[in-house]
Tab-separated table of C-alpha atoms in Angstrom:
chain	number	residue	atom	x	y	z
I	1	UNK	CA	-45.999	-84.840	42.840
I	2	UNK	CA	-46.978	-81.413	42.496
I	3	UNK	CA	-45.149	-78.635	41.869
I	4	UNK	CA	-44.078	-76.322	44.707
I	5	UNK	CA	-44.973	-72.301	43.553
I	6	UNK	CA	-42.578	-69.718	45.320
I	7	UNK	CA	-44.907	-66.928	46.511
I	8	UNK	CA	-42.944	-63.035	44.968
I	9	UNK	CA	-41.628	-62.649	48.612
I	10	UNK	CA	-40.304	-66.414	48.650
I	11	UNK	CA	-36.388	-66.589	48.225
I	12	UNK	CA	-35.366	-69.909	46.256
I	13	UNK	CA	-34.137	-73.108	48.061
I	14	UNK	CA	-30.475	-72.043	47.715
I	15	UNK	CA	-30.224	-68.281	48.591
I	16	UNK	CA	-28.452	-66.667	50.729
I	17	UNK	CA	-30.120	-65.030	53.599
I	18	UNK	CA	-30.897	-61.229	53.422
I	19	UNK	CA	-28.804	-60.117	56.065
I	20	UNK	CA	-25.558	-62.042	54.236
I	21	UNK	CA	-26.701	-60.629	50.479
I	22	UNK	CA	-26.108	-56.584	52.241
I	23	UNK	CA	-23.304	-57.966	53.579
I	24	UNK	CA	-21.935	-59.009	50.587
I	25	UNK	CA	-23.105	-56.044	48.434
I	26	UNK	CA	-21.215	-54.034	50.979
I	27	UNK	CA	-18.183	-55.896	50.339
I	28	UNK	CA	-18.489	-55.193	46.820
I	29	UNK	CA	-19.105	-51.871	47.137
I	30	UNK	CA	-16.509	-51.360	49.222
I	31	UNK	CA	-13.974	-52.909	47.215
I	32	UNK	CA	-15.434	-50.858	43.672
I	33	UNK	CA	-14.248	-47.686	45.636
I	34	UNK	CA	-10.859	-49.306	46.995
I	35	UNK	CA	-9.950	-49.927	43.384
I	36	UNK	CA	-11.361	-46.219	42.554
I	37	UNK	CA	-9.584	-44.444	45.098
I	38	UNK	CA	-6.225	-44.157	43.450
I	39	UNK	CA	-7.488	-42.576	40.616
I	40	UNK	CA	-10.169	-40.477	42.504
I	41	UNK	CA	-7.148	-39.116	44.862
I	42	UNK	CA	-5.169	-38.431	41.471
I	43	UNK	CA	-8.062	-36.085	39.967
I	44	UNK	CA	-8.036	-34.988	43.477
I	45	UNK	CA	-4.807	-33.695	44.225
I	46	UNK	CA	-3.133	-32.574	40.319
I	47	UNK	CA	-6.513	-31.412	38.960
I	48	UNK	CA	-9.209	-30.413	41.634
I	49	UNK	CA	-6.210	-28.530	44.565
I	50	UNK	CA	-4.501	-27.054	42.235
I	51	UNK	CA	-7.563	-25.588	40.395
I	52	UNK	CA	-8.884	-24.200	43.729
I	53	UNK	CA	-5.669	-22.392	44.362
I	54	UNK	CA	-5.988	-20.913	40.977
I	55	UNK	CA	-9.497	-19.709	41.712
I	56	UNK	CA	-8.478	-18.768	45.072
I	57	UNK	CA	-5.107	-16.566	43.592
I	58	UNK	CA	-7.473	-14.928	41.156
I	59	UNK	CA	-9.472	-13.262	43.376
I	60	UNK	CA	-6.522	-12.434	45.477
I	61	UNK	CA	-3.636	-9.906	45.832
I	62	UNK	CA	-0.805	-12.307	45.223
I	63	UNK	CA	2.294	-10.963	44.050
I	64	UNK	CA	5.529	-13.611	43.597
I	65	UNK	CA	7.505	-12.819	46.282
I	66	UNK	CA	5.004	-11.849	48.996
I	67	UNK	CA	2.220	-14.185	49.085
I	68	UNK	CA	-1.065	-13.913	49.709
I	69	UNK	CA	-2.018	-10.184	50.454
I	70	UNK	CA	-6.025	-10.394	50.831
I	71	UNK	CA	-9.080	-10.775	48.554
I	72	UNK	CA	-9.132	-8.223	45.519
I	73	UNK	CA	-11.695	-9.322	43.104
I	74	UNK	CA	-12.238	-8.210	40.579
I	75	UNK	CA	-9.223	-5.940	39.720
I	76	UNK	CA	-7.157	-8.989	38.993
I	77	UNK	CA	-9.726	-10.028	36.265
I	78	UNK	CA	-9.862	-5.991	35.552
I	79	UNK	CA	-6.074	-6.214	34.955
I	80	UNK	CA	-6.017	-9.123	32.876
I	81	UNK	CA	-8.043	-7.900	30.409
I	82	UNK	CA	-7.076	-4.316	29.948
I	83	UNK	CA	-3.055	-5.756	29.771
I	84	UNK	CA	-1.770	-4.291	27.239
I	85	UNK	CA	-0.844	-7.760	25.006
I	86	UNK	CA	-3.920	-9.357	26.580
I	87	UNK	CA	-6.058	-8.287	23.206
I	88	UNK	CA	-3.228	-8.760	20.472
I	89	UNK	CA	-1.807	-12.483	22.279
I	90	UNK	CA	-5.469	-14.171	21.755
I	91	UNK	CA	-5.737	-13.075	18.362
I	92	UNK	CA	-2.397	-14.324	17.603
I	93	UNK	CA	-3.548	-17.571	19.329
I	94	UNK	CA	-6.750	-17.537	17.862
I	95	UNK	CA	-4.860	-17.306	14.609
I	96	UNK	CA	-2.308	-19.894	15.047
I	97	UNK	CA	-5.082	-22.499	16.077
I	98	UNK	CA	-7.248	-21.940	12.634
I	99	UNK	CA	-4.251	-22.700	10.698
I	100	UNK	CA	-2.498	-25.376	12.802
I	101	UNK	CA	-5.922	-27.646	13.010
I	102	UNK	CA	-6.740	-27.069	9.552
I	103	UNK	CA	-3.457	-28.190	8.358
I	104	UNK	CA	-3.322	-30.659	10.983
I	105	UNK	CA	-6.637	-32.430	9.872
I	106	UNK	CA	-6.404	-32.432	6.483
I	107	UNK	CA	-2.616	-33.574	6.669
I	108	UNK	CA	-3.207	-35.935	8.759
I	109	UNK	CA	-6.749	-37.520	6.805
I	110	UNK	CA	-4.645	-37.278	3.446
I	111	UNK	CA	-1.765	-39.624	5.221
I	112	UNK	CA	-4.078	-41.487	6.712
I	113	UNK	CA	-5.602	-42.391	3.159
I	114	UNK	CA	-2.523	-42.576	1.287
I	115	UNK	CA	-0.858	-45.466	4.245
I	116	UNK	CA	-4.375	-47.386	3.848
I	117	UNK	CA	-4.511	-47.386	0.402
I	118	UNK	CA	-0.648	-48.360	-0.231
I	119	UNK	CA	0.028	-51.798	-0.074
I	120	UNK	CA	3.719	-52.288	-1.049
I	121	UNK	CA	5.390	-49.282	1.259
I	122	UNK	CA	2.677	-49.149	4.156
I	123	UNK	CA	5.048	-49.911	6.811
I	124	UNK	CA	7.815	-47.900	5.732
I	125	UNK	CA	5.302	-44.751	5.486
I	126	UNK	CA	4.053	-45.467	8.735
I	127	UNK	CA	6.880	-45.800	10.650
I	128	UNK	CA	8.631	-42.570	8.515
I	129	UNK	CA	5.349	-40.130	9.582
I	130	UNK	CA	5.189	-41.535	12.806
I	131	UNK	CA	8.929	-41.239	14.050
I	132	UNK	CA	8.332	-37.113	14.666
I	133	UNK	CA	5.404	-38.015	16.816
I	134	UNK	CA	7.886	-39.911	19.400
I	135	UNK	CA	10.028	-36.997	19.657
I	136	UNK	CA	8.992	-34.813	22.588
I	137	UNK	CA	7.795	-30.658	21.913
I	138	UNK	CA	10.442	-29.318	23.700
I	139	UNK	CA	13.248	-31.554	21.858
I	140	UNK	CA	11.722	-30.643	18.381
I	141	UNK	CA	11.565	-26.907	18.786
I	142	UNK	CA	15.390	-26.997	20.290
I	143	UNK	CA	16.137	-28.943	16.953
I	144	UNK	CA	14.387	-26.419	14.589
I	145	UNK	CA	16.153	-23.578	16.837
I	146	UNK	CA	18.947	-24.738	15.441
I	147	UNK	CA	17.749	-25.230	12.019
I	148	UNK	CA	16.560	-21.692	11.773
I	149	UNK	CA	19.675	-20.172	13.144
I	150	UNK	CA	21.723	-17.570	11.323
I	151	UNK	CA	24.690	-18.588	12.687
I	152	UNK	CA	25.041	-22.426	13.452
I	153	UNK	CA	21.546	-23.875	11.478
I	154	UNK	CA	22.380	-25.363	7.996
I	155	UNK	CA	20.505	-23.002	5.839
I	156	UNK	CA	22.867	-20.037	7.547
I	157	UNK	CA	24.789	-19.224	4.827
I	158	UNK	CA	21.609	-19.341	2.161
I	159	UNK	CA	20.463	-16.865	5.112
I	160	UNK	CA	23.115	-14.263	4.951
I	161	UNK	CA	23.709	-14.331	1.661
I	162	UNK	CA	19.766	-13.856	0.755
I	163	UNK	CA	19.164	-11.455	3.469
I	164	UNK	CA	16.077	-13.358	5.438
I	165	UNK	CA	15.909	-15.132	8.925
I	166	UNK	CA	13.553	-17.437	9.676
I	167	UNK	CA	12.297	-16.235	12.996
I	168	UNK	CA	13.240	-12.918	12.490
I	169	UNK	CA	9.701	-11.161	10.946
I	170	UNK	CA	6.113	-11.575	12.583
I	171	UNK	CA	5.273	-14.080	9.498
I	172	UNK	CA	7.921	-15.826	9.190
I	173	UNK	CA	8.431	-16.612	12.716
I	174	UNK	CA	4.717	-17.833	12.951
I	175	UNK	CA	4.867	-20.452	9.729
I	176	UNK	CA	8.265	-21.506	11.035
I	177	UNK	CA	6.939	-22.266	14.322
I	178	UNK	CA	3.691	-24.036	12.280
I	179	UNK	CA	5.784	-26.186	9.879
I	180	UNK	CA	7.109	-27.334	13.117
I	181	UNK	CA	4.320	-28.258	14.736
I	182	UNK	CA	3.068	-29.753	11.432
I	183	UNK	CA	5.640	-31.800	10.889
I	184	UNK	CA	5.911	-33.006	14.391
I	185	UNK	CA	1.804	-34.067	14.737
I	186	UNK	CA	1.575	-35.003	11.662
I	187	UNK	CA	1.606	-38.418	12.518
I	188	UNK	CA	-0.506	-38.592	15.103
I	189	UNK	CA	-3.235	-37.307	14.087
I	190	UNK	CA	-2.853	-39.529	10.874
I	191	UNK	CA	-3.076	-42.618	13.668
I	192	UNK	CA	-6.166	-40.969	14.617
I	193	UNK	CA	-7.803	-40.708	10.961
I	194	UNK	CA	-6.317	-44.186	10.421
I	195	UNK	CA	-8.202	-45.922	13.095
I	196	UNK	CA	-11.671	-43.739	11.823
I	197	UNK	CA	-11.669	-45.188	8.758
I	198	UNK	CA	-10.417	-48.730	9.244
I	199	UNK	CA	-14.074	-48.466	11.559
I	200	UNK	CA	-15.854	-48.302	8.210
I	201	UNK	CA	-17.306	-51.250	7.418
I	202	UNK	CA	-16.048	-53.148	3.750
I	203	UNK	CA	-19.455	-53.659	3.146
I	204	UNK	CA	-20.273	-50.194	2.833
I	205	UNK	CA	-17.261	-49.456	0.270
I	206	UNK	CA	-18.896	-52.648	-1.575
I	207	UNK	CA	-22.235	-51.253	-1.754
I	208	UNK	CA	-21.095	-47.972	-3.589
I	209	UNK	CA	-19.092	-49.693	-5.986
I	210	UNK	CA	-21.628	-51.750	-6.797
I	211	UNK	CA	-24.240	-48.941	-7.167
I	212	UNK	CA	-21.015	-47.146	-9.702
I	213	UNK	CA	-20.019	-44.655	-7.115
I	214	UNK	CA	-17.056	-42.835	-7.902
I	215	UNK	CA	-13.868	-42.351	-5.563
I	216	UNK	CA	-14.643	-38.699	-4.722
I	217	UNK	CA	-18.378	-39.747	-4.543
I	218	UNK	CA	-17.684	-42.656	-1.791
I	219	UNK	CA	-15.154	-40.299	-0.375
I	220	UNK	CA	-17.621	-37.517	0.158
I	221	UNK	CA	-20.550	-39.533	1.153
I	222	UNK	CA	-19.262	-42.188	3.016
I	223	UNK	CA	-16.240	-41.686	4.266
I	224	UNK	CA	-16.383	-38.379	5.358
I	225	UNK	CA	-19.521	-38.664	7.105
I	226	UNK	CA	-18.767	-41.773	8.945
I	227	UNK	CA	-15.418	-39.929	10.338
I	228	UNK	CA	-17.097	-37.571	12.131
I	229	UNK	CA	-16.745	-39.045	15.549
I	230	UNK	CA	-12.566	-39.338	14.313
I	231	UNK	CA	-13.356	-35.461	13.562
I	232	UNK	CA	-14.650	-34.299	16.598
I	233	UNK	CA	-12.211	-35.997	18.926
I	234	UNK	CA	-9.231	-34.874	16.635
I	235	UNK	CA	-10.797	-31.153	16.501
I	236	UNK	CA	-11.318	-31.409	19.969
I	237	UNK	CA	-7.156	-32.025	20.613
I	238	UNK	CA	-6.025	-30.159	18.217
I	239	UNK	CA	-7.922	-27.197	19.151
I	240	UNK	CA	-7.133	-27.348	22.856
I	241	UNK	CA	-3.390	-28.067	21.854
I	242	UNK	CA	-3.220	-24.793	19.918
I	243	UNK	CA	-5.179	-23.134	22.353
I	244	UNK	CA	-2.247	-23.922	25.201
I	245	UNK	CA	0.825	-23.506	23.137
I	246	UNK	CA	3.892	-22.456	25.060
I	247	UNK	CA	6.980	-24.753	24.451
I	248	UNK	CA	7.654	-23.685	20.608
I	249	UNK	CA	7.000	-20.373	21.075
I	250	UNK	CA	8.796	-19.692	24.099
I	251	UNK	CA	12.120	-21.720	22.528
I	252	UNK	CA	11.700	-20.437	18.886
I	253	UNK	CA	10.692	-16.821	19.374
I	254	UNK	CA	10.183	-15.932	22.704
I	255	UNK	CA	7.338	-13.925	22.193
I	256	UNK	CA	9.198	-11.857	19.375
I	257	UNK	CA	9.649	-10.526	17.188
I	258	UNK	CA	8.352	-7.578	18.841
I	259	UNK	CA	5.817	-9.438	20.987
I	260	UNK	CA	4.430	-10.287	17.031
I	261	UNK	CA	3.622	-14.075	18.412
I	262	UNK	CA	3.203	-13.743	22.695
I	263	UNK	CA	0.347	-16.408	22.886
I	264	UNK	CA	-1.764	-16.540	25.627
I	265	UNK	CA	0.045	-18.994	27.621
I	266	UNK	CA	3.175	-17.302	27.158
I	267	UNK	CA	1.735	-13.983	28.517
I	268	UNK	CA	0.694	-15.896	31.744
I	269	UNK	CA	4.332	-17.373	32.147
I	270	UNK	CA	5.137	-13.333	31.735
I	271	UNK	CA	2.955	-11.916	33.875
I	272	UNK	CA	3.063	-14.375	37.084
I	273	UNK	CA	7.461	-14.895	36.527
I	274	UNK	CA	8.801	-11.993	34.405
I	275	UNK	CA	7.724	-8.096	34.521
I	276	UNK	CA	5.039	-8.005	36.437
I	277	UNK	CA	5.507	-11.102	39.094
I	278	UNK	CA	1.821	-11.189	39.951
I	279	UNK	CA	0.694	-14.130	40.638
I	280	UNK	CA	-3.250	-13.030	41.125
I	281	UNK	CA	-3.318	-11.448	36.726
I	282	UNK	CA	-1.686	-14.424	35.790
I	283	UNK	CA	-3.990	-16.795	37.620
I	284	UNK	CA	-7.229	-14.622	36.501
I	285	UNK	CA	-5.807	-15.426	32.988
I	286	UNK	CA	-5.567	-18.984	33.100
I	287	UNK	CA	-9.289	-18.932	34.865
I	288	UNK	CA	-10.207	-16.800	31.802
I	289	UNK	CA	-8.394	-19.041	29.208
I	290	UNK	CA	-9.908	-22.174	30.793
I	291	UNK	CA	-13.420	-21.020	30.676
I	292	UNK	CA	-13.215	-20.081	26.794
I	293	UNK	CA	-11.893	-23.744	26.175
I	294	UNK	CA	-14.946	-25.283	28.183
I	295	UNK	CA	-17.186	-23.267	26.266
I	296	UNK	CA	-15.148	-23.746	23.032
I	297	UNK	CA	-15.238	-28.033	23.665
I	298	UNK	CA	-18.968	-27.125	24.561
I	299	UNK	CA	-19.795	-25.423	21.074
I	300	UNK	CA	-17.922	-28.040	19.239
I	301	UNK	CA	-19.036	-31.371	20.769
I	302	UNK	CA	-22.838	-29.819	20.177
I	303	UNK	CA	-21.836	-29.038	16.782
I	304	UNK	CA	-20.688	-32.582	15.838
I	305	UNK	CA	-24.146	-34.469	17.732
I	306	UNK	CA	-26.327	-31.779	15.746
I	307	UNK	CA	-24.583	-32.939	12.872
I	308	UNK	CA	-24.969	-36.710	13.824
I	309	UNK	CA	-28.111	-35.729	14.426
I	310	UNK	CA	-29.800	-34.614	11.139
């Protein structure tokens, strides 16, 4: 018998007819945005309506109580900048960020090595550095609130009878409000390093010890440059965290003392629900603050692949 050759137009023996493949690839595309839809109605309606209303209040007069008075653009951006905390709340912020994410990273790497490299107490260390992380912000700055009082907190009569307060100079109030935040991300960001360098191969680790590497030689190049996707994604968080801080600051310090640690964030709660009650500034300085973190993502994620790169 001889064999039967299908021509590049021919369909084989058992396919479906054209007509009834589009039909089905309809079907399938039809159901792909079915199961998309809740999600794409979520981005729509808590990310992509609010952030038009923003855009649309920042180019508008739009005080609290009276609503929508008219375009004004651009005195609201005008405004937001020449405020007179606008300058000295994102240099705090700018600040506070450097230090949290540097003692935030390293903190949470050196945990991160010391729970892999333990044997005996692993679980007990994890579960002890993680426990803060289930606590929620707002919880943990009421709780150091009361820790740092001069009245009720348990260091209150070391307080009084030293003469300091916790919260109650620019500097102290600001490494107060980090050792909270330290202590209560600690962990989390060590589960971050941890799952970075459990990624590293063993075979890698055997390699240098077999070539007589040292520990700070296979720490410094091997395990630090294979964490560098761990690094950018926990720079990336931490960074943007910092950059939006409200809760502690607004429970610990309010701002004070003497305005010493208004962040950003804080000054838009200020402008658009205390003082001022304009909603237009304080919507041109969230549209402000959320273009410097897309460009500060921007410049970091390029960082990192130039890195990966070379």
């Amino acid at each position: 018998m001889s064999a039967q050759t299908l021509s590049p137009t021919t369909s084989p023996p058992n396919a479906p007819p054209p007509r009834q493949r589009t039909s089905r690839a309809r079907r399938e595309a039809l159901r792909g945005w079915l199961y998309a839809s809740p999600t794409a109605l979520f981005v729509v309606f808590v990310f992509l309506v609010p952030l038009a209303l923003v855009l649309q209040m920042s180019a508008s007069d739009w005080p609290l109580l009276s609503g929508n008075q008219g375009w004004n653009l651009p005195d609201n951006y005008v405004d937001a900048v020449q405020h007179r905390l606008f300058w000295d709340a994102t240099w705090f912020t700018l600040k506070y960020t450097v230090i949290t994410t540097i003692l935030l990273i390293g903190l949470g790497l050196g945990l991160a090595l010391l729970v892999q490299e333990s044997t005996r107490w692993k679980s007990i260390l994890r579960t002890s550095f993680l426990v803060p992380s289930a606590l929620g912000l707002a919880s943990a700055s009421l709780l150091f609130y009361v820790l740092y009082s001069p009245y009720a907190g348990p260091f209150a009569d070391l307080m009084q009878s030293w003469g300091f307060t916790f919260l109650g100079t620019p500097e102290g109030a600001l490494w107060s409000t980090v050792f909270l935040i330290v202590w209560r991300y600690a962990g989390f960001y060590m589960l971050l390093m941890l799952v970075g360098l459990q990624a590293i191969p063993d075979d890698v680790y055997e390699a240098a010890r077999i070539d007589g590497a040292s520990t700070w030689q296979t720490f410094c190049t091997i395990t630090l440059p294979l964490l560098r996707p761990t690094f950018a994604l926990t720079i990336v968080l931490c960074v943007t965290g910092s950059l939006l801080a409200f809760e502690q600051f607004y429970i610990l310090t309010k701002g004070g003392p003497d305005n010493s640690t208004m962040t950003i964030v804080q000054l838009i709660y200020n402008v658009a629900f205390q003082g001022q009650n304009n909603l237009g500034i304080a919507a041109a300085l969230s549209v402000i603050v959320l273009g410097a973190l897309i460009l500060i993502n921007i410049a970091q994620l390029r960082a990192f692949r130039r890195t990966d790169e070379d």
